[in-house]
CSV table of C-alpha atoms and ligand atoms in Angstrom, one decimal:
chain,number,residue,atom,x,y,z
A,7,UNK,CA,112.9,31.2,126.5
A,8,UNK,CA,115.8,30.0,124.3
A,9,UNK,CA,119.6,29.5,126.4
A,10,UNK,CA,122.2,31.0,124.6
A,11,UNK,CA,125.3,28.7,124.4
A,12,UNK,CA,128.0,30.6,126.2
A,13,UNK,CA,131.1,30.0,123.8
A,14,UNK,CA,134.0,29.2,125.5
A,15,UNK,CA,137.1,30.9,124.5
A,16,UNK,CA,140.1,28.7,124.1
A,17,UNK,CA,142.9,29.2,126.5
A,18,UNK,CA,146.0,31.7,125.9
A,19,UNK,CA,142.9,33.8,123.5
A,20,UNK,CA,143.4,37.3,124.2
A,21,UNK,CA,141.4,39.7,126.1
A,22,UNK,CA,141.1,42.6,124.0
A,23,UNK,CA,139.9,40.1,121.1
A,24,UNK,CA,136.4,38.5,120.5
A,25,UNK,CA,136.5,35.2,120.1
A,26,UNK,CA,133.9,33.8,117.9
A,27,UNK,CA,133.0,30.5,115.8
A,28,UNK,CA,131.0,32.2,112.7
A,29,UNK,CA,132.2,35.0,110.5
A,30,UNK,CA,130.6,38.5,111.4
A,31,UNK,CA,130.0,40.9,108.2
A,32,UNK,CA,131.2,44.7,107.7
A,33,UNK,CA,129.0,47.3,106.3
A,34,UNK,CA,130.7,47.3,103.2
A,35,UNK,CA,129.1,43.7,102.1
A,36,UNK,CA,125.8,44.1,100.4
A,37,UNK,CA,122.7,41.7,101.3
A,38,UNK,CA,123.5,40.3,97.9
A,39,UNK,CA,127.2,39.8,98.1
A,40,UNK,CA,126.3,38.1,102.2
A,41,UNK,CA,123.9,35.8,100.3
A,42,UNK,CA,126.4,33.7,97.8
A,43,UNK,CA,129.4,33.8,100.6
A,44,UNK,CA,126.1,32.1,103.1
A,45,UNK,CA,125.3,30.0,100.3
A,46,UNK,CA,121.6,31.0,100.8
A,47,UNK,CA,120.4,28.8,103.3
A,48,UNK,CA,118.7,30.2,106.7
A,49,UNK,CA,120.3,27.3,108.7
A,50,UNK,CA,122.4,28.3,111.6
A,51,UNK,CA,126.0,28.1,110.1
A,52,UNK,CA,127.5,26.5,113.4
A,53,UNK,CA,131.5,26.6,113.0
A,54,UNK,CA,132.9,23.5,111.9
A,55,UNK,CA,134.8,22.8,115.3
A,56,UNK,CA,137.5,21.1,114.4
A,57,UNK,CA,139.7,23.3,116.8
A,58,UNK,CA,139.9,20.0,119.0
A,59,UNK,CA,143.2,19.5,116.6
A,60,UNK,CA,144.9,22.8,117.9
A,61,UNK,CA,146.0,25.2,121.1
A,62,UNK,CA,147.4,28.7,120.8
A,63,UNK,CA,150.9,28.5,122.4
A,64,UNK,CA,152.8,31.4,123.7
A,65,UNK,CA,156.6,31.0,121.8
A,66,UNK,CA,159.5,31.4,124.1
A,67,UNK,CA,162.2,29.9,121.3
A,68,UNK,CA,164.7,33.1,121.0
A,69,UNK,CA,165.5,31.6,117.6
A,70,UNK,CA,161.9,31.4,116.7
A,71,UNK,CA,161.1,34.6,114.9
A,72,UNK,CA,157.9,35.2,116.1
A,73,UNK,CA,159.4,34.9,119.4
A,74,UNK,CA,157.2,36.1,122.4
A,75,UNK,CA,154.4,36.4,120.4
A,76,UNK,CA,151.8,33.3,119.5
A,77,UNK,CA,151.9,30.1,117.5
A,78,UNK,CA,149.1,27.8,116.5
A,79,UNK,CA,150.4,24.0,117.7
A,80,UNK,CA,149.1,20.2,116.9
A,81,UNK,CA,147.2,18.6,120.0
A,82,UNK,CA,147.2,15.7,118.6
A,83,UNK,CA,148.3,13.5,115.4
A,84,UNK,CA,146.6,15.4,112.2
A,85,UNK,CA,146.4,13.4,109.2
A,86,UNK,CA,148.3,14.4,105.8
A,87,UNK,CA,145.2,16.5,103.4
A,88,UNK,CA,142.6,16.4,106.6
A,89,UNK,CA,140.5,19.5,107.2
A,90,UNK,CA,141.9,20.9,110.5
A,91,UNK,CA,140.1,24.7,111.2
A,92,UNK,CA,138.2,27.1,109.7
A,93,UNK,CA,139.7,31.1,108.9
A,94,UNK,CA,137.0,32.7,111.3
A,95,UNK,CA,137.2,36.8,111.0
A,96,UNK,CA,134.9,39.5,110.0
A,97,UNK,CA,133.8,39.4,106.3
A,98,UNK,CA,134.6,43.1,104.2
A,99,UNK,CA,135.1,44.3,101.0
A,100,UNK,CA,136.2,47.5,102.3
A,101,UNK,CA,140.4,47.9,102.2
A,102,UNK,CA,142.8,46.6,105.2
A,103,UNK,CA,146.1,47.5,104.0
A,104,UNK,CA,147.4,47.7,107.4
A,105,UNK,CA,145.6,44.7,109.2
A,106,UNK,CA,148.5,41.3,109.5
A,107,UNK,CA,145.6,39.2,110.0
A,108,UNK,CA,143.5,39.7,106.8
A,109,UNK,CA,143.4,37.0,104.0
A,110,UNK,CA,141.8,36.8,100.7
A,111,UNK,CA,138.5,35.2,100.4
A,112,UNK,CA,136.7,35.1,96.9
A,113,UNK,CA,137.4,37.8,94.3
A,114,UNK,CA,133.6,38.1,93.1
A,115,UNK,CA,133.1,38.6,89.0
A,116,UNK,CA,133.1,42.0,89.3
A,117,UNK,CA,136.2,42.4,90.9
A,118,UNK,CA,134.9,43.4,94.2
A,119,UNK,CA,137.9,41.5,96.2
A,120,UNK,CA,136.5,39.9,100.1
A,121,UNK,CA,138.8,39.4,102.7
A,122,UNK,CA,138.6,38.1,106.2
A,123,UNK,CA,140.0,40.9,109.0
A,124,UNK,CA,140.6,38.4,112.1
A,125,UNK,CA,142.4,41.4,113.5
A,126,UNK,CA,139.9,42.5,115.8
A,127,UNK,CA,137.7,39.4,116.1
A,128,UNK,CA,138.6,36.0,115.1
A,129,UNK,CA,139.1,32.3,116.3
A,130,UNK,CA,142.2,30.0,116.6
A,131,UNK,CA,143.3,30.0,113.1
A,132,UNK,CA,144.2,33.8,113.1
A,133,UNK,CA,147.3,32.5,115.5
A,134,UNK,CA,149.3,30.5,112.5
A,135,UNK,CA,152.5,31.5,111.7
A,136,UNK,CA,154.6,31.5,108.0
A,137,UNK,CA,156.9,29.1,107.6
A,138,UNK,CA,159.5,31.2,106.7
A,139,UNK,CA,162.7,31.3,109.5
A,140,UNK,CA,161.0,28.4,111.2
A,141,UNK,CA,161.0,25.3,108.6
A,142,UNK,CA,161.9,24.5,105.1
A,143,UNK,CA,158.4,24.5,104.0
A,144,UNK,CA,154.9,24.9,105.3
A,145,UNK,CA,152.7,21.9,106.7
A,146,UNK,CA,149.6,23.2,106.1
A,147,UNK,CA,147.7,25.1,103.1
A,148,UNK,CA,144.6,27.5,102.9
A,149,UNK,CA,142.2,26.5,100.4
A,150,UNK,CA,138.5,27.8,100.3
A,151,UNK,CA,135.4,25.2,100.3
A,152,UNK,CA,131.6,25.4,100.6
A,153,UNK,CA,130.5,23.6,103.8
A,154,UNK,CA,127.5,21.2,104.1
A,155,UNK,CA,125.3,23.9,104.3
A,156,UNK,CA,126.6,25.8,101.0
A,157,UNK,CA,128.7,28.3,103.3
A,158,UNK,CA,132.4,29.7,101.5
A,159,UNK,CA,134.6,29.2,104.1
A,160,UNK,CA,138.5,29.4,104.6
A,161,UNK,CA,139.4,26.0,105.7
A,162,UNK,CA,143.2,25.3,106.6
A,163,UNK,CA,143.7,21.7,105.6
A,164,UNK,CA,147.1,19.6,106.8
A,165,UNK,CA,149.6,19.3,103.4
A,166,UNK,CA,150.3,15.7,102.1
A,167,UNK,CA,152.4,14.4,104.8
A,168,UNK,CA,151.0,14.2,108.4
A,169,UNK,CA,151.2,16.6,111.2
A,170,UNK,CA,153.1,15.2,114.4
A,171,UNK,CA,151.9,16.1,117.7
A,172,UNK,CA,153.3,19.5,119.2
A,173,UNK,CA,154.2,20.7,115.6
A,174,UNK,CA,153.3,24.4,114.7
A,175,UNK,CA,151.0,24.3,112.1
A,176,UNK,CA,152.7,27.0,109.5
A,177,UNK,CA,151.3,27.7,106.3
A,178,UNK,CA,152.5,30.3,103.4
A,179,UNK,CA,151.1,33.6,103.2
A,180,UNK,CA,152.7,33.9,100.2
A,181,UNK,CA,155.5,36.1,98.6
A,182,UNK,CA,153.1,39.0,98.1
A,183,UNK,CA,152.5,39.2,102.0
A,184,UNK,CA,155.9,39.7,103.0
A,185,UNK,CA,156.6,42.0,99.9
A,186,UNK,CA,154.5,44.6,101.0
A,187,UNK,CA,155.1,44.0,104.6
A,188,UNK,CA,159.2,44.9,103.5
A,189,UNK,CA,158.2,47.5,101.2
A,190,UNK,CA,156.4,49.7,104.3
A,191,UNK,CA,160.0,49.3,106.1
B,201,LIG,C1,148.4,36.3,111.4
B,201,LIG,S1,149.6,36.8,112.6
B,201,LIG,C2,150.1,35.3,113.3
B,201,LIG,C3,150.0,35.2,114.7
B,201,LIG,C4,150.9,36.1,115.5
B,201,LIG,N1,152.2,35.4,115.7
B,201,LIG,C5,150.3,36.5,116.8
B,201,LIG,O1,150.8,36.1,117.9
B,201,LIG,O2,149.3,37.2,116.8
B,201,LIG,C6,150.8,37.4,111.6
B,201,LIG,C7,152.0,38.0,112.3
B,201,LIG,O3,152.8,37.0,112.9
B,201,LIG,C8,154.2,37.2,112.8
B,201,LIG,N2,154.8,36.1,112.0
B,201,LIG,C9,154.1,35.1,111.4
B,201,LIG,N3,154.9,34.3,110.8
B,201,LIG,C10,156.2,34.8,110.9
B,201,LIG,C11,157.5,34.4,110.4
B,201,LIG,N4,157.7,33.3,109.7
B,201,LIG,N5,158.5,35.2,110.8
B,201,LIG,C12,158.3,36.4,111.5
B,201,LIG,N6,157.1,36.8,112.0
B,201,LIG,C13,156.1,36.0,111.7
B,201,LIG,C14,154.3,38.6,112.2
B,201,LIG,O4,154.4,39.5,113.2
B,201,LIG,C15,153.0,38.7,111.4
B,201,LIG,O5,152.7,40.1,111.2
């Protein structure tokens, strides 16, 4: 009989919320559309851990303005450009207007647009924060890539100047995010 690997959910990760280290997929993704995000390999597609970077913090800063909710922080030194985690969520091509943690994977040729909803199930990386209100600029960038295996991934990668210890990683989610978010006001 085979063990399963109990994954070990990281600490402050909440309860209602699975944690998980590969992308799940939605009934609205065909076998065919699966197959080119995989990258059509039958290898397990283990996460690329490199979560030992990061902690989710609870933020008590009253001038913080995600106050009393959670941040993503540095655990250690990250290099400038180095790959830190993964986006982890549940793969759709269905619509999640009202979801804050959805982002924009690959819009396919057809136009079929693919996002990944951590809302509901996720890993660390659906804890970072917009710089806005909290520094002058982000310190770290989404930008997709295939991994070894050929999978598209999500990767959040440090910007060009290094990441100090304790920092909150903060990254843009870009002018069109926060329009519609104002817009529903
Ligand atoms: C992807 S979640 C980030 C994690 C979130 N702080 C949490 O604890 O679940 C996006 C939500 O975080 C908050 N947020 C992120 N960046 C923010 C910012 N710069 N100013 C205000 N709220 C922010 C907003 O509530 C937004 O809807």
């Amino acid at each position: 009989m085979r063990a399963h690997k109990k994954v070990v959910e990281p600490s402050h990760w909440p309860q209602h919320l699975r944690y998980i280290q590969s992308h799940t997929y939605h009934s609205s993704i065909s076998s065919e559309t699966r197959k080119s995000i995989e990258g059509g390999t039958s290898r397990r597609r283990n996460s690329f851990r490199n979560d030992r970077y990061v902690t989710i913090r609870h933020i008590t800063d009253p001038s913080h303005p995600a106050c009393n909710q959670f941040g993503l922080f540095a655990l250690k030194k990250i290099p400038a450009k180095a790959h830190i985690l993964d986006y982890i969520g549940e793969i759709h091509a269905d619509e999640r207007l009202t979801s804050d943690y959805d982002l924009s994977l690959v819009r396919l040729p057809a136009g079929e647009s693919i996002g990944i909803d951590a809302s509901r199930t996720g890993n660390e990386a659906r804890f970072i924060n917009d710089y806005r209100g909290i520094k002058l600029k982000p310190n770290a960038v989404f930008m997709d890539y295939r991994t070894d295996l050929g999978e598209l991934r999500m990767g959040i990668w440090a910007a060009n100047e290094d990441i100090k210890k304790g920092d909150e990683l903060l990254v843009s989610y870009g002018k069109a995010w926060w329009k519609a978010r104002t817009e529903q006001l």
